[in-house]
Amino acid sequence: MSFLVNFVVCQVFALLAAIWFRTYLHSSKTSSFIRHVVATLLGLYLALFCFGWYALHFLVQSGISYCIMIIIGVENMHKYCFVFALGYLTVCQITRVYIFDYGQYSADFSGPMMIITQKITSLACEIHDGMFRKDEELTPSQRGLAVRRMPSLLEYLSYNCNFMGILAGPLCSYKDYITFIEGRSYHVTQSGEHGKEEIQYEKTEPSPNMAVIQKLLVCGLSLLFHLTVSKTLPVEYNIDEHFQATASWPTKVIYLYVSLLAARPKYYFAWTLADAINNAAGFGFRGYDKNGAARWDLISNLRIQQIEMSTSFKMFLDNWNIQTALWLKRVCYERTSSSPTIQTFILSAIWHGVYPGYYLTFLTGVVMTLAARAVRNNFRHHFIEPPQLKLLYDVITWIATQIAISYTVVPFVLLSIKPSFMFYSSWYYSLHSAGILVLLLLPVKKTQRGKNTHENVQLSRSKKFDERGNSLGQNSFSTTNNVCNQNQELASRHSSLKQ
């Protein structure tokens, strides 16, 4: 509990520091050097206050990774950084779990190291892409994120350990962070006459105040829900012997859903507060929507409404821990030549930690995801019209998705082998069996050719997009994100057609 109090106190301090940082150390008032130094020192102070001398692991992991980048060179440094950063994280997780306090997830000092590991590995890949690979070898998102020069040690430490994200993230791209620190987030580039010269001017900086207030309200409601309702609906009650012996099946199903629903607000609180802190410092502006309203969701980590209304596994995963999903895609899925899905699931399990419950959840998730995709491919097209039939299909798939998600993540919450198997055995492994049966009976469409075609379409469209951006002008901060967002939107449309 003391750790949780420290965490909340530190995040509240970080929020106040973010407001001060934006007001008194704005890029228009001070140099990038000062902003980097202050952001880093405040971050290390918060880490030291919250985790004590365990915070030295953050510096050791970052420092050695930087040395690897400098010594190994751009050709292979992404591989060495990946192995070292993930290996160091895993050693710390094993030490904490099996030597110090097994089952005490809330006291996990390796939590911030998970975010730093993401930053180390993603930046190493981005430098490799920008300084070694040719542009034509890169996907549109890789080209947009590519880093063309080696960061200084101060820039590297500031990116990894700044006070806005050291405790709870979220992950952001290096280019976006540097652009924010240097104050180029609101510069607009416009081509001059005949498109031969570029004219740069600065737009009025939008205020993040409304976005911060809205996110703090969500934090307040989530925290209130967690401290009240969540305590009365523990996930552990699903394996209570009396409950298992006396409860009817409808009661078990309803309690499973409600207990996992009650377990989510603590994540809503932590991730939304982290997002608000970054916004309060002026970081997180994505651009303007079609109505001209400022969007402050550049590094948002979840979309609560879409999570709770998910009608498919894919929809849930696309809106939960968004930045981690993007990291897995960028450092693993796009860079592996064989079985990318399986390797991505394995990396996700290793990154999360060494509790057996994580691996049970991800193994179950593979079965549930593939089964849900098979059902969707074979049946969804029969329920598109009329609208009443589509509504019925959505209601049924919402119920099925919420139950399947809850069933899948119980081991993630319980952590240990014995209680996890107690839960699954009380359900007679019913959803495992149903998922495997679906995969055996329903035909699965091959999508590899479609995937390759889709990537070619993405590449050509991205080139057109880049050319159009050079001629019409774009926010310099959003060159990376516009390409990535377009890539994600195209992938989303393609995935919906496949599934």
Coordinates of C-alpha atoms in Angstrom, one line a residue, residues 1-489:
M1 CA 0.0 0.0 0.0
S2 CA 2.9 2.4 0.8
F3 CA 4.1 2.0 -2.8
L4 CA 0.7 2.9 -4.1
V5 CA 0.6 6.0 -2.0
N6 CA 4.2 6.9 -3.1
F7 CA 3.1 6.4 -6.7
V8 CA 0.1 8.6 -6.5
V9 CA 2.0 11.3 -4.6
C10 CA 4.8 11.2 -7.2
Q11 CA 2.3 11.4 -10.1
V12 CA 0.5 14.4 -8.5
F13 CA 3.9 16.1 -8.1
A14 CA 4.7 15.3 -11.7
L15 CA 1.4 16.9 -12.8
L16 CA 2.3 20.1 -10.9
A17 CA 5.8 20.0 -12.3
A18 CA 4.4 19.5 -15.8
I19 CA 2.3 22.7 -15.4
W20 CA 5.4 24.6 -14.1
F21 CA 7.6 23.1 -16.9
R22 CA 5.2 24.3 -19.6
T23 CA 4.7 27.8 -17.9
Y24 CA 8.3 28.7 -16.9
L25 CA 10.5 26.4 -19.1
H26 CA 8.5 26.7 -22.3
S27 CA 10.6 26.2 -25.4
S28 CA 10.1 29.9 -26.3
K29 CA 11.7 30.9 -23.0
T30 CA 14.6 28.6 -22.5
S31 CA 17.0 26.3 -24.4
S32 CA 16.5 22.7 -25.2
F33 CA 19.5 21.9 -23.1
I34 CA 17.9 23.3 -19.9
R35 CA 14.6 21.5 -20.7
H36 CA 16.4 18.2 -21.2
V37 CA 18.4 18.6 -17.9
V38 CA 15.4 19.6 -15.8
A39 CA 13.2 16.9 -17.3
T40 CA 15.8 14.2 -16.6
L41 CA 16.7 15.4 -13.0
L42 CA 13.0 15.6 -12.0
G43 CA 12.5 12.1 -13.4
L44 CA 15.4 10.6 -11.5
Y45 CA 14.2 12.3 -8.3
L46 CA 10.7 10.9 -8.7
A47 CA 12.2 7.4 -9.4
L48 CA 14.5 7.7 -6.3
F49 CA 11.6 8.8 -4.1
C50 CA 9.3 6.1 -5.3
F51 CA 11.7 3.1 -5.6
G52 CA 14.7 4.1 -3.5
W53 CA 18.1 2.8 -4.7
Y54 CA 16.4 0.4 -7.1
A55 CA 16.0 3.4 -9.3
L56 CA 19.7 3.0 -10.1
H57 CA 18.7 0.1 -12.4
F58 CA 17.1 2.7 -14.7
L59 CA 20.4 4.5 -15.1
V60 CA 22.4 1.3 -15.5
Q61 CA 20.0 -0.1 -18.1
S62 CA 20.0 3.1 -20.1
G63 CA 23.7 3.8 -19.7
I64 CA 24.9 0.4 -20.9
S65 CA 22.4 0.4 -23.8
Y66 CA 23.8 3.8 -24.9
C67 CA 27.4 2.4 -24.8
I68 CA 26.2 -0.6 -26.9
M69 CA 24.8 1.8 -29.5
I70 CA 28.1 3.7 -29.7
I71 CA 30.4 0.8 -29.7
I72 CA 28.6 -1.7 -31.9
G73 CA 27.5 0.7 -34.6
V74 CA 24.3 1.2 -36.5
E75 CA 24.3 -2.1 -38.4
N76 CA 23.7 -4.4 -35.5
M77 CA 23.1 -2.3 -32.5
H78 CA 19.4 -2.8 -32.5
K79 CA 19.9 -6.6 -32.0
Y80 CA 22.4 -6.1 -29.2
C81 CA 20.3 -3.4 -27.5
F82 CA 17.2 -5.6 -27.8
V83 CA 18.9 -8.7 -26.2
F84 CA 20.6 -6.6 -23.4
A85 CA 17.6 -4.4 -22.5
L86 CA 15.1 -7.3 -22.5
G87 CA 17.6 -9.6 -20.7
Y88 CA 18.4 -7.0 -18.0
L89 CA 14.6 -6.4 -17.5
T90 CA 14.0 -10.2 -17.2
V91 CA 16.8 -10.6 -14.6
C92 CA 15.4 -7.8 -12.5
Q93 CA 11.9 -9.4 -12.8
I94 CA 13.2 -12.8 -11.7
T95 CA 15.1 -11.3 -8.8
R96 CA 12.1 -9.3 -7.6
V97 CA 9.5 -12.1 -8.0
Y98 CA 11.4 -15.2 -6.8
I99 CA 13.8 -13.7 -4.3
F100 CA 12.0 -10.8 -2.7
D101 CA 8.2 -10.6 -2.8
Y102 CA 6.3 -13.2 -5.0
G103 CA 2.8 -12.1 -5.7
Q104 CA 3.3 -8.4 -4.7
Y105 CA 2.7 -7.0 -8.1
S106 CA 2.0 -3.5 -6.8
A107 CA 5.5 -3.1 -5.5
D108 CA 7.1 -3.8 -8.9
F109 CA 10.1 -1.6 -9.4
S110 CA 10.6 -3.2 -12.7
G111 CA 7.4 -1.5 -14.0
P112 CA 9.2 1.7 -15.1
M113 CA 12.0 -0.6 -16.6
M114 CA 9.4 -2.1 -18.9
I115 CA 8.7 1.3 -20.4
I116 CA 12.5 2.1 -20.6
T117 CA 13.0 -1.3 -22.3
Q118 CA 10.4 -0.2 -24.9
K119 CA 12.2 3.1 -25.4
I120 CA 15.7 1.5 -25.7
T121 CA 14.6 -1.1 -28.2
S122 CA 12.4 1.1 -30.3
L123 CA 15.0 3.9 -30.5
A124 CA 17.7 1.4 -31.5
C125 CA 15.5 0.1 -34.3
E126 CA 14.7 3.7 -35.4
I127 CA 18.4 4.7 -35.5
H128 CA 19.2 1.5 -37.5
D129 CA 16.4 2.3 -40.0
G130 CA 17.5 5.9 -40.3
M131 CA 21.3 5.5 -40.5
F132 CA 21.8 2.1 -42.0
R133 CA 18.9 0.9 -44.1
K134 CA 17.8 2.5 -47.4
D135 CA 14.5 4.3 -47.6
E136 CA 13.0 1.9 -50.1
E137 CA 13.6 -1.0 -47.7
L138 CA 11.4 0.6 -45.0
T139 CA 7.7 0.4 -44.5
P140 CA 5.9 3.8 -44.4
S141 CA 5.8 3.8 -40.6
Q142 CA 9.4 2.9 -40.3
R143 CA 10.3 5.7 -42.7
G144 CA 8.3 8.2 -40.6
L145 CA 9.9 7.1 -37.3
A146 CA 13.5 6.7 -38.6
V147 CA 16.2 8.7 -36.7
R148 CA 18.9 10.2 -38.9
R149 CA 21.5 11.1 -36.2
M150 CA 22.8 9.5 -33.1
P151 CA 21.3 11.2 -30.0
S152 CA 23.6 12.7 -27.4
L153 CA 23.8 11.1 -23.9
L154 CA 21.7 13.9 -22.4
E155 CA 19.0 13.5 -25.1
Y156 CA 19.0 9.7 -24.6
L157 CA 18.7 10.0 -20.8
S158 CA 16.0 12.6 -21.1
Y159 CA 14.0 10.5 -23.5
N160 CA 14.3 7.4 -21.2
C161 CA 14.0 9.0 -17.8
N162 CA 12.0 12.3 -18.1
F163 CA 9.6 13.0 -15.2
M164 CA 6.5 12.9 -17.4
G165 CA 6.8 9.3 -18.2
I166 CA 9.3 7.5 -16.0
L167 CA 6.8 6.0 -13.6
A168 CA 3.9 5.0 -15.9
G169 CA 4.9 5.9 -19.4
P170 CA 3.4 5.9 -21.9
L171 CA 5.8 5.0 -24.7
C172 CA 6.4 7.7 -27.3
S173 CA 8.6 7.9 -30.3
Y174 CA 12.0 9.6 -30.0
K175 CA 11.3 12.0 -32.8
D176 CA 8.0 13.2 -31.2
Y177 CA 9.8 13.7 -27.8
I178 CA 12.7 15.7 -29.3
T179 CA 10.3 17.8 -31.4
F180 CA 8.4 18.6 -28.2
I181 CA 11.5 19.5 -26.2
E182 CA 12.9 21.7 -29.0
G183 CA 9.5 23.5 -29.4
R184 CA 8.9 22.5 -33.0
S185 CA 5.5 20.9 -32.3
Y186 CA 3.6 23.8 -33.8
H187 CA 5.8 24.8 -36.7
V188 CA 4.1 24.5 -40.1
T189 CA 6.1 24.0 -43.2
Q190 CA 4.6 25.5 -46.5
S191 CA 6.2 25.4 -49.9
G192 CA 7.1 28.7 -51.5
E193 CA 6.5 29.7 -55.1
H194 CA 6.9 26.9 -57.7
G195 CA 7.5 24.5 -54.7
K196 CA 11.2 25.3 -54.7
E197 CA 11.6 26.8 -51.3
E198 CA 10.0 26.1 -47.9
I199 CA 8.6 28.8 -45.6
Q200 CA 8.3 28.0 -41.9
Y201 CA 5.9 29.8 -39.6
E202 CA 4.5 29.0 -36.2
K203 CA 0.8 28.5 -35.4
T204 CA -0.8 29.5 -32.2
E205 CA -0.1 26.8 -29.6
P206 CA -3.4 25.2 -28.4
S207 CA -4.0 25.0 -24.7
P208 CA -4.1 21.5 -23.2
N209 CA -6.1 22.7 -20.1
M210 CA -9.4 21.3 -21.2
A211 CA -7.9 17.9 -22.2
V212 CA -6.1 17.7 -18.9
I213 CA -9.2 18.5 -16.9
Q214 CA -11.2 15.9 -18.8
K215 CA -8.6 13.3 -18.2
L216 CA -8.3 14.1 -14.5
L217 CA -12.1 13.7 -14.2
V218 CA -11.7 10.2 -15.7
C219 CA -8.9 9.5 -13.2
G220 CA -11.0 10.6 -10.3
L221 CA -13.9 8.4 -11.3
S222 CA -11.6 5.5 -12.0
L223 CA -9.9 5.8 -8.6
L224 CA -13.2 6.2 -6.8
F225 CA -14.5 3.1 -8.6
H226 CA -11.4 1.1 -7.8
L227 CA -11.4 2.1 -4.1
T228 CA -15.0 1.2 -3.6
V229 CA -16.6 -1.2 -6.1
S230 CA -13.4 -3.1 -7.0
K231 CA -12.7 -4.0 -3.4
T232 CA -16.1 -5.7 -3.1
L233 CA -15.7 -7.7 -6.3
P234 CA -12.3 -9.4 -6.1
V235 CA -11.3 -11.6 -9.0
E236 CA -10.1 -14.2 -6.5
Y237 CA -13.7 -14.9 -5.5
N238 CA -14.0 -16.7 -8.8
I239 CA -12.0 -19.6 -7.4
D240 CA -13.6 -19.6 -3.9
E241 CA -14.6 -23.2 -3.1
H242 CA -18.0 -22.2 -1.7
F243 CA -18.8 -20.0 -4.7
Q244 CA -17.8 -22.7 -7.1
A245 CA -19.9 -25.3 -5.3
T246 CA -23.1 -23.3 -4.9
A247 CA -23.2 -20.7 -7.7
S248 CA -25.2 -21.4 -10.8
W249 CA -23.6 -21.1 -14.2
P250 CA -25.3 -17.8 -15.0
T251 CA -24.1 -16.4 -11.7
K252 CA -20.5 -17.6 -12.4
V253 CA -20.6 -16.0 -15.9
I254 CA -22.0 -12.7 -14.6
Y255 CA -19.5 -12.5 -11.7
L256 CA -16.6 -13.3 -13.9
Y257 CA -17.5 -10.4 -16.2
V258 CA -18.3 -8.0 -13.4
S259 CA -15.1 -8.8 -11.4
L260 CA -12.8 -8.3 -14.4
L261 CA -14.7 -5.1 -15.2
A262 CA -14.0 -3.9 -11.7
A263 CA -10.3 -4.8 -12.1
R264 CA -9.8 -2.4 -15.0
P265 CA -10.2 1.0 -13.4
K266 CA -6.8 0.9 -11.8
Y267 CA -5.3 0.7 -15.2
Y268 CA -7.6 3.5 -16.5
F269 CA -6.5 5.6 -13.5
A270 CA -2.7 5.1 -14.0
W271 CA -2.6 5.4 -17.8
T272 CA -5.0 8.3 -18.0
L273 CA -3.1 10.2 -15.3
A274 CA 0.2 9.6 -17.1
D275 CA -1.4 10.9 -20.3
A276 CA -2.7 14.0 -18.5
I277 CA 0.8 14.7 -17.1
N278 CA 2.3 14.7 -20.5
N279 CA -0.5 16.9 -21.9
A280 CA 0.0 19.4 -19.0
A281 CA 3.6 19.8 -20.0
G282 CA 2.5 20.5 -23.6
F283 CA 3.3 17.0 -25.0
G284 CA 0.8 14.9 -26.8
F285 CA -0.8 17.3 -29.3
R286 CA -1.6 15.3 -32.4
G287 CA -3.2 18.0 -34.6
Y288 CA -6.7 19.1 -35.3
D289 CA -9.8 17.0 -36.1
K290 CA -12.2 17.8 -38.9
N291 CA -14.1 20.2 -36.7
G292 CA -10.9 22.2 -35.9
A293 CA -10.7 20.9 -32.3
A294 CA -7.2 20.2 -30.9
R295 CA -6.5 16.5 -30.3
W296 CA -4.3 15.6 -27.3
D297 CA -4.2 11.9 -27.9
L298 CA -0.8 11.4 -29.5
I299 CA 0.5 9.1 -26.8
S300 CA -2.8 8.0 -25.2
N301 CA -2.7 4.4 -24.1
L302 CA -6.3 3.4 -24.1
R303 CA -9.8 4.3 -25.3
I304 CA -12.2 3.3 -22.5
Q305 CA -15.5 3.5 -24.5
Q306 CA -14.2 1.3 -27.3
I307 CA -12.7 -1.2 -24.7
E308 CA -16.0 -1.6 -22.9
M309 CA -18.0 -1.8 -26.1
S310 CA -15.7 -4.2 -27.9
T311 CA -17.4 -6.7 -30.2
S312 CA -14.2 -8.6 -31.1
F313 CA -10.9 -9.6 -29.5
K314 CA -9.1 -7.4 -32.1
M315 CA -11.2 -4.3 -31.1
F316 CA -10.4 -4.9 -27.5
L317 CA -6.6 -5.3 -28.1
D318 CA -6.5 -2.3 -30.5
N319 CA -7.8 0.0 -27.7
W320 CA -6.0 -1.5 -24.7
N321 CA -2.4 -0.6 -24.0
I322 CA -2.1 1.0 -27.4
Q323 CA 1.5 2.1 -27.3
T324 CA 2.7 -1.3 -26.2
A325 CA 0.8 -2.9 -29.1
L326 CA 2.5 -0.4 -31.5
W327 CA 5.9 -1.3 -29.9
L328 CA 5.4 -5.0 -30.4
K329 CA 4.5 -4.4 -34.0
R330 CA 7.5 -2.1 -34.7
V331 CA 10.2 -4.1 -33.0
C332 CA 9.0 -7.6 -33.6
Y333 CA 6.1 -8.2 -36.0
E334 CA 7.5 -6.1 -38.8
R335 CA 11.0 -7.4 -38.4
T336 CA 10.6 -11.2 -38.2
S337 CA 10.5 -13.3 -41.3
S338 CA 8.9 -16.4 -39.8
S339 CA 5.8 -16.9 -37.6
P340 CA 5.6 -13.1 -36.7
T341 CA 2.4 -13.6 -34.7
I342 CA 3.8 -16.3 -32.5
Q343 CA 7.0 -14.4 -31.9
T344 CA 5.1 -11.3 -31.1
F345 CA 3.0 -13.1 -28.5
I346 CA 6.2 -14.7 -27.0
L347 CA 7.9 -11.3 -26.7
S348 CA 4.8 -9.8 -25.1
A349 CA 4.7 -12.5 -22.5
I350 CA 8.5 -12.2 -21.7
W351 CA 8.2 -8.4 -21.5
H352 CA 5.3 -8.5 -19.1
G353 CA 7.2 -10.6 -16.6
V354 CA 7.9 -14.0 -15.2
Y355 CA 4.7 -14.8 -13.5
P356 CA 3.2 -18.1 -14.9
G357 CA -0.2 -16.4 -15.1
Y358 CA 1.0 -14.1 -17.9
Y359 CA 2.0 -17.0 -20.1
L360 CA -1.3 -18.8 -19.5
T361 CA -3.1 -15.7 -20.5
F362 CA -1.1 -15.2 -23.7
L363 CA -1.4 -18.8 -24.7
T364 CA -5.1 -18.7 -24.1
G365 CA -5.3 -15.4 -26.0
V366 CA -3.7 -17.0 -29.1
V367 CA -6.5 -19.6 -29.2
M368 CA -9.3 -17.1 -28.5
T369 CA -8.0 -14.7 -31.1
L370 CA -7.7 -17.3 -33.9
A371 CA -11.1 -18.8 -33.0
A372 CA -12.8 -15.3 -33.0
R373 CA -11.2 -14.5 -36.4
A374 CA -12.4 -17.8 -37.8
V375 CA -16.0 -17.2 -36.6
R376 CA -16.0 -13.7 -37.9
N377 CA -14.7 -14.7 -41.3
N378 CA -17.2 -17.4 -41.7
F379 CA -20.4 -15.8 -40.3
R380 CA -20.2 -12.0 -40.1
H381 CA -21.1 -11.4 -43.8
H382 CA -24.4 -13.1 -43.2
F383 CA -25.4 -10.5 -40.6
I384 CA -24.7 -7.2 -42.3
E385 CA -28.2 -6.5 -43.5
P386 CA -30.8 -5.6 -42.4
P387 CA -29.7 -3.2 -39.6
Q388 CA -31.8 -5.1 -37.0
L389 CA -29.9 -8.3 -37.8
K390 CA -26.6 -6.4 -37.6
L391 CA -27.6 -5.1 -34.1
L392 CA -28.4 -8.6 -33.0
Y393 CA -25.0 -9.8 -34.2
D394 CA -23.3 -6.9 -32.4
V395 CA -25.0 -7.7 -29.1
I396 CA -24.2 -11.4 -29.3
T397 CA -20.5 -10.8 -30.3
W398 CA -20.2 -8.1 -27.5
I399 CA -21.4 -10.7 -24.9
A400 CA -19.1 -13.4 -26.3
T401 CA -16.1 -11.0 -26.5
Q402 CA -16.5 -9.7 -22.9
I403 CA -16.8 -13.3 -21.5
A404 CA -13.9 -14.5 -23.5
I405 CA -11.7 -11.6 -22.6
S406 CA -12.6 -12.1 -18.9
Y407 CA -11.9 -15.8 -19.1
T408 CA -8.6 -15.2 -20.8
V409 CA -7.1 -12.6 -18.4
V410 CA -8.0 -14.2 -15.1
P411 CA -4.5 -15.8 -14.8
F412 CA -3.0 -12.4 -15.6
V413 CA -4.6 -11.1 -12.4
L414 CA -4.2 -14.3 -10.3
L415 CA -0.5 -14.6 -11.4
S416 CA 0.2 -18.1 -10.0
I417 CA -0.2 -21.5 -11.6
K418 CA -2.4 -23.2 -9.0
P419 CA -5.2 -20.6 -8.7
S420 CA -5.2 -20.1 -12.5
F421 CA -5.7 -23.9 -13.1
M422 CA -8.3 -23.9 -10.3
F423 CA -10.3 -21.3 -12.2
Y424 CA -10.0 -23.0 -15.6
S425 CA -10.9 -26.4 -14.2
S426 CA -13.9 -24.9 -12.5
W427 CA -15.0 -23.9 -16.0
Y428 CA -14.0 -27.3 -17.3
Y429 CA -11.7 -25.5 -19.8
S430 CA -14.9 -24.9 -21.7
L431 CA -13.7 -21.9 -23.8
H432 CA -10.4 -23.5 -24.5
S433 CA -12.2 -26.5 -25.9
A434 CA -14.7 -24.3 -27.8
G435 CA -11.9 -22.4 -29.4
I436 CA -9.9 -25.4 -30.5
L437 CA -13.2 -27.0 -31.8
V438 CA -13.9 -23.9 -33.9
L439 CA -10.4 -24.0 -35.3
L440 CA -10.8 -27.6 -36.3
L441 CA -14.2 -27.3 -37.8
L442 CA -14.2 -23.9 -39.5
P443 CA -12.2 -23.2 -42.6
V444 CA -9.5 -20.5 -42.0
K445 CA -8.8 -18.2 -44.9
K446 CA -5.2 -17.7 -46.0
T447 CA -4.4 -14.0 -45.9
Q448 CA -0.6 -13.8 -46.7
R449 CA -1.1 -12.8 -50.3
G450 CA -3.6 -10.1 -49.3
K451 CA -1.2 -8.9 -46.7
N452 CA 1.6 -8.5 -49.2
T453 CA -0.7 -6.6 -51.6
H454 CA -1.9 -4.5 -48.8
E455 CA 1.7 -3.5 -47.9
N456 CA 2.4 -2.5 -51.5
V457 CA -0.7 -0.3 -51.5
Q458 CA 0.4 1.2 -48.2
L459 CA 3.8 2.0 -49.7
S460 CA 2.5 3.7 -52.8
R461 CA -0.2 5.6 -50.9
S462 CA 2.4 6.7 -48.4
K463 CA 4.7 8.1 -51.1
K464 CA 1.7 10.1 -52.5
F465 CA 0.9 11.3 -49.0
D466 CA 4.5 12.5 -48.5
E467 CA 4.6 14.3 -51.8
R468 CA 1.2 15.9 -51.1
G469 CA 2.5 16.9 -47.6
N470 CA 5.6 18.6 -49.1
S471 CA 3.5 20.7 -51.5
L472 CA 0.7 21.7 -49.2
G473 CA 2.5 21.9 -45.9
Q474 CA 2.1 20.0 -42.6
N475 CA 2.8 20.4 -39.0
S476 CA 6.5 19.4 -38.7
F477 CA 5.8 17.5 -35.5
S478 CA 3.2 15.3 -37.1
T479 CA 5.1 14.0 -40.2
T480 CA 5.9 10.8 -38.3
N481 CA 2.5 10.4 -36.8
N482 CA 0.5 11.2 -39.9
V483 CA 2.2 8.5 -41.8
C484 CA 1.8 6.1 -38.9
N485 CA -1.8 7.0 -38.4
Q486 CA -2.5 6.5 -42.1
N487 CA -0.8 3.2 -41.9
Q488 CA -2.8 2.1 -38.9
E489 CA -6.1 3.2 -40.4

